[in-house]
mmCIF file of C-alpha atoms in Angstrom:
data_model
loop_
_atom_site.group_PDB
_atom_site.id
_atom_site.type_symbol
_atom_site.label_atom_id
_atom_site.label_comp_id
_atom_site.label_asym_id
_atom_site.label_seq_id
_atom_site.Cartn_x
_atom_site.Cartn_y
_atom_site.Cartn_z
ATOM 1 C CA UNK M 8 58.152 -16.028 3.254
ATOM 2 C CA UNK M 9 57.190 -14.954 -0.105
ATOM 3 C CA UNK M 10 53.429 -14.085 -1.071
ATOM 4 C CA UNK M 11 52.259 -16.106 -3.996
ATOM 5 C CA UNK M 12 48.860 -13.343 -4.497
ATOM 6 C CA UNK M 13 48.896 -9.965 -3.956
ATOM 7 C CA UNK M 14 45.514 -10.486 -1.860
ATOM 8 C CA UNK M 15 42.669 -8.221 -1.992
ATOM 9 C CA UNK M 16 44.067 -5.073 -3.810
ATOM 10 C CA UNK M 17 41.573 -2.465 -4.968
ATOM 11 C CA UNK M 18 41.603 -2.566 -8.798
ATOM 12 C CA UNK M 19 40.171 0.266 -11.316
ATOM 13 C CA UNK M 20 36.758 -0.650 -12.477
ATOM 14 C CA UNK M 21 36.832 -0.014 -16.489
ATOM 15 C CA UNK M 22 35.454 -2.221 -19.021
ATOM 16 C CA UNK M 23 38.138 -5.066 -20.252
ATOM 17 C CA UNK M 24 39.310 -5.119 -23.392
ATOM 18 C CA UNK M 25 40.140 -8.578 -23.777
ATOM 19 C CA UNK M 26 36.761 -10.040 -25.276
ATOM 20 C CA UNK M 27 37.883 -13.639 -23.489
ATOM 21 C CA UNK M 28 39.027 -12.122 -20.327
ATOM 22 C CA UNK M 29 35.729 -10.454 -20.168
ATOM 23 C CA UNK M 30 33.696 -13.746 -20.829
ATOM 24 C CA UNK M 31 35.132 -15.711 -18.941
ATOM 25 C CA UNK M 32 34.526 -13.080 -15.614
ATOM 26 C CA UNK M 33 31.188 -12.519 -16.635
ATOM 27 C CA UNK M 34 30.727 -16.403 -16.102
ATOM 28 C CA UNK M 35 32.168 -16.605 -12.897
ATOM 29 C CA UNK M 36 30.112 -13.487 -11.612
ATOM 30 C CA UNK M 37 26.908 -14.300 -12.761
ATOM 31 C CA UNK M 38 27.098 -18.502 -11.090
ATOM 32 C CA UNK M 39 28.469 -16.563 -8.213
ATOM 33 C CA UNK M 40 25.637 -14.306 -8.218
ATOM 34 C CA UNK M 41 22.632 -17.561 -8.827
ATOM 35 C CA UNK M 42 23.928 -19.406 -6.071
ATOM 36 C CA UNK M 43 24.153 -16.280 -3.605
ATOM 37 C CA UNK M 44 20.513 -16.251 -4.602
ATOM 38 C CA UNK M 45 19.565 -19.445 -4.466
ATOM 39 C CA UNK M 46 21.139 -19.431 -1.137
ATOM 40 C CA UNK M 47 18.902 -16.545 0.093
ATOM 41 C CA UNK M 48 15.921 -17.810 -1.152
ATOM 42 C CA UNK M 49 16.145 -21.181 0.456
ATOM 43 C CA UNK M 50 17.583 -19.599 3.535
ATOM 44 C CA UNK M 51 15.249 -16.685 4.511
ATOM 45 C CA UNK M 52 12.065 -18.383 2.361
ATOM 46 C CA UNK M 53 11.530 -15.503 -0.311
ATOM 47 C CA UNK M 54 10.692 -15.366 -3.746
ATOM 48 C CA UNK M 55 13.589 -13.879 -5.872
ATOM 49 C CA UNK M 56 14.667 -13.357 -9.682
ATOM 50 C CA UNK M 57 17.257 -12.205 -11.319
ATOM 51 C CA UNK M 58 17.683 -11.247 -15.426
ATOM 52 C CA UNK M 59 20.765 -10.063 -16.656
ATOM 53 C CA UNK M 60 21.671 -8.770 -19.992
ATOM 54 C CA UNK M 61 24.662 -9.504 -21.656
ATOM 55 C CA UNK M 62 25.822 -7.264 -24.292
ATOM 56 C CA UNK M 63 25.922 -9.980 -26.935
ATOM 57 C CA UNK M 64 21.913 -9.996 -27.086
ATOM 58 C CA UNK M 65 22.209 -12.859 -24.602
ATOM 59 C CA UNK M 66 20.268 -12.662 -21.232
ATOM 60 C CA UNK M 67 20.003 -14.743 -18.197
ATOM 61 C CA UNK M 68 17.860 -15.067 -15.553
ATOM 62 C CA UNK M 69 17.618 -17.423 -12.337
ATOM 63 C CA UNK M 70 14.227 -17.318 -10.031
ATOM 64 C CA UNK M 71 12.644 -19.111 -7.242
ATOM 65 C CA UNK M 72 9.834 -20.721 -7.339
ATOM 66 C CA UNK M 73 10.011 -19.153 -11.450
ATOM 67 C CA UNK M 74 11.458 -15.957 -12.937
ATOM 68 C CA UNK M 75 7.700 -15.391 -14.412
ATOM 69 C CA UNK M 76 5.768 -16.313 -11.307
ATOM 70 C CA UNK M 77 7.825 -13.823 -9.416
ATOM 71 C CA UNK M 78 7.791 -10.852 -12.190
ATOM 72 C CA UNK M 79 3.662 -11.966 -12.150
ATOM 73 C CA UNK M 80 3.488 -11.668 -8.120
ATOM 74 C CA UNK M 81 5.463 -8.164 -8.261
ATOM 75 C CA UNK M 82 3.026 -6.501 -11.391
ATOM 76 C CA UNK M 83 0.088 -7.312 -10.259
ATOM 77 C CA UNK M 84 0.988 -6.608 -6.362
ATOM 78 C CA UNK M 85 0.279 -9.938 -4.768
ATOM 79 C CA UNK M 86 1.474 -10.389 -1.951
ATOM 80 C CA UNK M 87 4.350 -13.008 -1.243
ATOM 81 C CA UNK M 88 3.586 -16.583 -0.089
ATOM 82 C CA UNK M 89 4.479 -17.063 3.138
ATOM 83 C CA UNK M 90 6.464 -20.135 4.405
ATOM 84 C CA UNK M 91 8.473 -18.866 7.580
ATOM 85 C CA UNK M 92 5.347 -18.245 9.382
ATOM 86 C CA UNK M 93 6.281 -14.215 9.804
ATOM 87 C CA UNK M 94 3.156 -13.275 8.079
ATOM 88 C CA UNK M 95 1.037 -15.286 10.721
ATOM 89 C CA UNK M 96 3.350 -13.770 13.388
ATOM 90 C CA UNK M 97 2.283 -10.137 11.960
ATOM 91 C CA UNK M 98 -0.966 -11.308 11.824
ATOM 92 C CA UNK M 99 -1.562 -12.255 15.342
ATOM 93 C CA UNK M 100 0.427 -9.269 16.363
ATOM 94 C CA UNK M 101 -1.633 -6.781 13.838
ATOM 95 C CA UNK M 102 -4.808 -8.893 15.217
ATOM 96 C CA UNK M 103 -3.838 -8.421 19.462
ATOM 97 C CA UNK M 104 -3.366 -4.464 18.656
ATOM 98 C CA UNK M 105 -6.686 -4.573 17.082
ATOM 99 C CA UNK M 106 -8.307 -5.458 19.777
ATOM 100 C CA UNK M 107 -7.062 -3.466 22.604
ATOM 101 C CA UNK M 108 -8.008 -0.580 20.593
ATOM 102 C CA UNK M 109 -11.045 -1.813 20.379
ATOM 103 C CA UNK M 110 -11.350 -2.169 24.073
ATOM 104 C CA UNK M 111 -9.852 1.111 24.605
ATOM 105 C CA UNK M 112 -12.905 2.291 22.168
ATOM 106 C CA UNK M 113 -15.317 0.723 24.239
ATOM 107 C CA UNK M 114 -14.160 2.559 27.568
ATOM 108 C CA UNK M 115 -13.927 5.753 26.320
ATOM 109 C CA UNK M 116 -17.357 5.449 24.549
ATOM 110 C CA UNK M 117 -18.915 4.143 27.404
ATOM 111 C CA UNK M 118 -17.205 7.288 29.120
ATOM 112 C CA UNK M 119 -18.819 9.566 26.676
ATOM 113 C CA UNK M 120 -22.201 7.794 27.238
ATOM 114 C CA UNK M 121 -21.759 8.435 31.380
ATOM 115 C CA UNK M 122 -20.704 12.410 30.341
ATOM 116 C CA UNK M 123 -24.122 12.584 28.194
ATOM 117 C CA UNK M 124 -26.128 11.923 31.168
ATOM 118 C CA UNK M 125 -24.762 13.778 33.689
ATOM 119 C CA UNK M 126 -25.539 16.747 31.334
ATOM 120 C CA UNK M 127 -28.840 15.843 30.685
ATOM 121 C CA UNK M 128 -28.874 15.872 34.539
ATOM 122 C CA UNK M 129 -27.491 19.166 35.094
ATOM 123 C CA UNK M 130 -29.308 20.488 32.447
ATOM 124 C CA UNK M 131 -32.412 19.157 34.498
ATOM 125 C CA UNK M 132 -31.488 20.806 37.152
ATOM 126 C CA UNK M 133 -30.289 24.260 35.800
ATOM 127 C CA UNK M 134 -34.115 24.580 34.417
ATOM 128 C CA UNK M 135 -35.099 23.327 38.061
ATOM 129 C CA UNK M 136 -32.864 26.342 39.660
ATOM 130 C CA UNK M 137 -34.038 28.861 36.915
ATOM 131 C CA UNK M 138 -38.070 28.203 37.506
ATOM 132 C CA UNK M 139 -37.316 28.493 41.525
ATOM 133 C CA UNK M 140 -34.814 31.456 41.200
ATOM 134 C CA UNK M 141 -36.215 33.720 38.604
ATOM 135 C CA UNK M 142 -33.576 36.460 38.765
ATOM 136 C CA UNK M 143 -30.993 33.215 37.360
ATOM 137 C CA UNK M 144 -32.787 32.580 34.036
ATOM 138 C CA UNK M 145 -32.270 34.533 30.697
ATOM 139 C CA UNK M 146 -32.856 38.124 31.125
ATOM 140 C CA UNK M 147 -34.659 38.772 27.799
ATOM 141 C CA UNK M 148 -37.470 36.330 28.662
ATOM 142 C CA UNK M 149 -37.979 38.126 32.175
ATOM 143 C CA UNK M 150 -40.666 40.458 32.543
ATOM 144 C CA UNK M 151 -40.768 44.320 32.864
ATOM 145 C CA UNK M 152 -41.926 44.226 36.715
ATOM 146 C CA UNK M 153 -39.472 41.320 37.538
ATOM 147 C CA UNK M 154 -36.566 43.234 35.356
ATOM 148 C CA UNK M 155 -37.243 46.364 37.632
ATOM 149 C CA UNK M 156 -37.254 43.878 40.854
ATOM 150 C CA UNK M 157 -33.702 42.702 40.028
ATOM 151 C CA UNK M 158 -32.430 46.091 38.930
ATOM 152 C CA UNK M 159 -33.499 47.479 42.399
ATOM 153 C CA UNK M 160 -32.199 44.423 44.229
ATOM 154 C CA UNK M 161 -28.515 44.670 42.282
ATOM 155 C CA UNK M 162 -28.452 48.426 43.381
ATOM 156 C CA UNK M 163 -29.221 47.726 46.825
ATOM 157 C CA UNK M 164 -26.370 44.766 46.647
ATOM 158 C CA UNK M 165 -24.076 47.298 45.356
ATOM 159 C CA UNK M 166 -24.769 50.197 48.389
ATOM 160 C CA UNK M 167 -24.290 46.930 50.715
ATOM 161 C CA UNK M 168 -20.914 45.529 49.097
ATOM 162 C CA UNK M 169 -19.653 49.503 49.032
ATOM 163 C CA UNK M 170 -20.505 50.039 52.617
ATOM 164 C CA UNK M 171 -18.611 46.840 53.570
ATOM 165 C CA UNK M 172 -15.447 47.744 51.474
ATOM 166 C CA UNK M 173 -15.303 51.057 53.549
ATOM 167 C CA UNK M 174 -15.140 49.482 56.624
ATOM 168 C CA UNK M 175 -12.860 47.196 55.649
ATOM 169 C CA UNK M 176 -10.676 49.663 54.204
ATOM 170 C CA UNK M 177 -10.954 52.174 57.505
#
């Protein structure tokens, strides 16, 4: 069996020479190119353009909905229209994250609320424990006679603790 075409064969990509040759593949490309767009616009529901430039001063352009419209939409940073529905999908999504954070919020500030009171509460009854036990509150507010109390209290604490260590020891 003979082959007719030599198939897909990788060709060098230079500039052609031949002004007619070079016309005529421009053609084909660029109505290939327009309905490969068109095709992805109607398929996937976006807003596309393309503008090419031909070296002959000439340029073309396709878009969907319009070349302008789109070139607008993209300068001025609107966002694009939506007509699949993925924007309301996002949306919900963006929207259902939202609020669990929210709730999430709620629990640990209702947390911090419980934490504020319990201090409060031991705070309460730190003061409570310093009025009853004296020797517990801050030294510098203590009197002289009560600062002499404690020091001969610690150093009758420490004969006590020493005596105990030496019998444990023996």
């Amino acid at each position: 069996m003979d082959r007719k075409s030599k198939g897909h064969q990788k060709i060098e990509m230079i500039k052609m020479s031949n002004e007619i040759n070079l016309q005529v593949t421009f053609s084909k490309r660029r109505a290939g190119l327009f309905k490969k767009a068109s095709e992805r616009s109607t398929l996937c529901g976006v807003d596309i353009a393309i503008i090419i430039f031909f070296p002959r001063k000439k340029d073309f352009s396709f878009g969907h909905p319009c070349v302008e419209k789109v070139i607008e939409d993209f300068i001025c940073g609107n966002p694009p229209r939506d007509t699949s529905g993925a924007m309301t999908l996002i949306e919900v999504h963006r929207n259902s994250r939202i609020h669990e954070l929210n709730m999430i919020l709620t629990r640990v500030m209702n947390q911090l609320e419980i934490e504020k009171n319990r201090n409060a509460e031991l705070k309460e009854i730190q003061k409570i424990c310093e009025s009853k036990c004296w020797w517990m509150g801050p030294k510098q507010e203590m009197r002289f006679s009560q600062l002499e109390h404690l020091k001969t209290s610690l150093e009758e604490l420490k004969k006590k603790v020493t005596k105990e260590a030496e019998m444990i020891i023996i």
